[in-house]
XYZ file of C-alpha atoms in Angstrom:
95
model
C 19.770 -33.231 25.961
C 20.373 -31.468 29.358
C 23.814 -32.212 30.785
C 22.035 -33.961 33.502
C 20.359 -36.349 30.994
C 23.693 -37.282 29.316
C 25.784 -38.121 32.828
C 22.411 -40.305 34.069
C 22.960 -41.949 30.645
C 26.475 -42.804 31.166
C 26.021 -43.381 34.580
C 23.088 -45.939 33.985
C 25.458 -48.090 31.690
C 27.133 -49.295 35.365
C 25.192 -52.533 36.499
C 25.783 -51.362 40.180
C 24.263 -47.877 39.864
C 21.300 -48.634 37.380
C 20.314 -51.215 39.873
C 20.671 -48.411 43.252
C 18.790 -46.010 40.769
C 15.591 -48.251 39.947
C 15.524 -49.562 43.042
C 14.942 -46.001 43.885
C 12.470 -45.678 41.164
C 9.374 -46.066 42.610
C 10.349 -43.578 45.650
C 10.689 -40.725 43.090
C 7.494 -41.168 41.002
C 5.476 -41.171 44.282
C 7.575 -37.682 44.774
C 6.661 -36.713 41.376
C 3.228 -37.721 41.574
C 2.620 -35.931 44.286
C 4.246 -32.606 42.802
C 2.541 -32.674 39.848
C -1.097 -33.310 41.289
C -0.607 -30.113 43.975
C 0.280 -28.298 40.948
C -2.696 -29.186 38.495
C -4.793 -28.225 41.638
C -3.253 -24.848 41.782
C -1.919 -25.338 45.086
C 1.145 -24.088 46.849
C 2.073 -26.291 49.723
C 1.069 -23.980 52.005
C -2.235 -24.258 50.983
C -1.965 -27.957 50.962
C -1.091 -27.996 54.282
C -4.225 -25.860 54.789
C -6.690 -28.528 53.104
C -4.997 -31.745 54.361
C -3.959 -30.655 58.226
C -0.212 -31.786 57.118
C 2.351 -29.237 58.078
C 3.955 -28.015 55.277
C 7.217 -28.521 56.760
C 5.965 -32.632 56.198
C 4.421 -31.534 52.404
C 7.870 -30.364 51.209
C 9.494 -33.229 53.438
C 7.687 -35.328 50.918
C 7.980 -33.476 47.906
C 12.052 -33.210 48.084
C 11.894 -37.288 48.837
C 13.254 -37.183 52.654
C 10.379 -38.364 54.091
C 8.450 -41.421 52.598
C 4.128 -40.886 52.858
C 2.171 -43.785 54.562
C -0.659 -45.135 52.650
C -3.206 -42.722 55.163
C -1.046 -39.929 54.406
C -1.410 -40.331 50.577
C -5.350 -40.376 51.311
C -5.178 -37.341 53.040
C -3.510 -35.398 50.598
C -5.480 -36.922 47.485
C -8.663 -36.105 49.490
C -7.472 -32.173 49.772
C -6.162 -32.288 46.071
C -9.671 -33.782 45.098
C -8.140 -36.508 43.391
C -8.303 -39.789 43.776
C -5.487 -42.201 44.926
C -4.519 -44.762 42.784
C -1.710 -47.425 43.219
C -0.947 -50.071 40.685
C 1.259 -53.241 39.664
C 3.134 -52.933 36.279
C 5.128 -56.165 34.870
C 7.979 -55.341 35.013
C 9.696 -54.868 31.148
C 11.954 -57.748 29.823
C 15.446 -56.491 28.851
């Protein structure tokens, strides 16, 4: 386990911070998402940029989570990814 792993571990065992970090949640899997689709289409964001008309200044806005993607903007990019967009609902677990 990475040292990173083991302080979000201890860290998550504080009511206040586990609730800031899933809160957060959903934020960074749109981030990740997004990372991990460019890269299965063997693109550099650059190229992205090239495909989707976003500036890549905005692509690695998104990827490093300052800027949050409209719903258009997620369209755009899926379209020059050639992937489809899909959002969903997930119950959330019971603890």
């Amino acid at each position: 386990m990475s040292d990173l792993q083991e302080l979000t571990q201890e860290l998550m065992l504080d009511e206040e911070f586990r609730a800031e970090y899933e809160a957060l949640q959903p934020e960074m899997d749109i981030t990740r998402a997004m990372m991990d689709a460019r890269i299965r289409a063997g693109l550099t964001q650059t190229e992205l940029s090239k495909k989707s008309g976003i500036s890549q200044a905005d692509i690695s806005r998104l990827e490093n989570g300052t800027r949050n993607p409209s719903l258009s903007l997620l369209k755009r990019l899926a379209e020059a990814m050639n992937t489809t967009l899909k959002i969903e609902f997930v119950p959330k677990s019971v603890r």
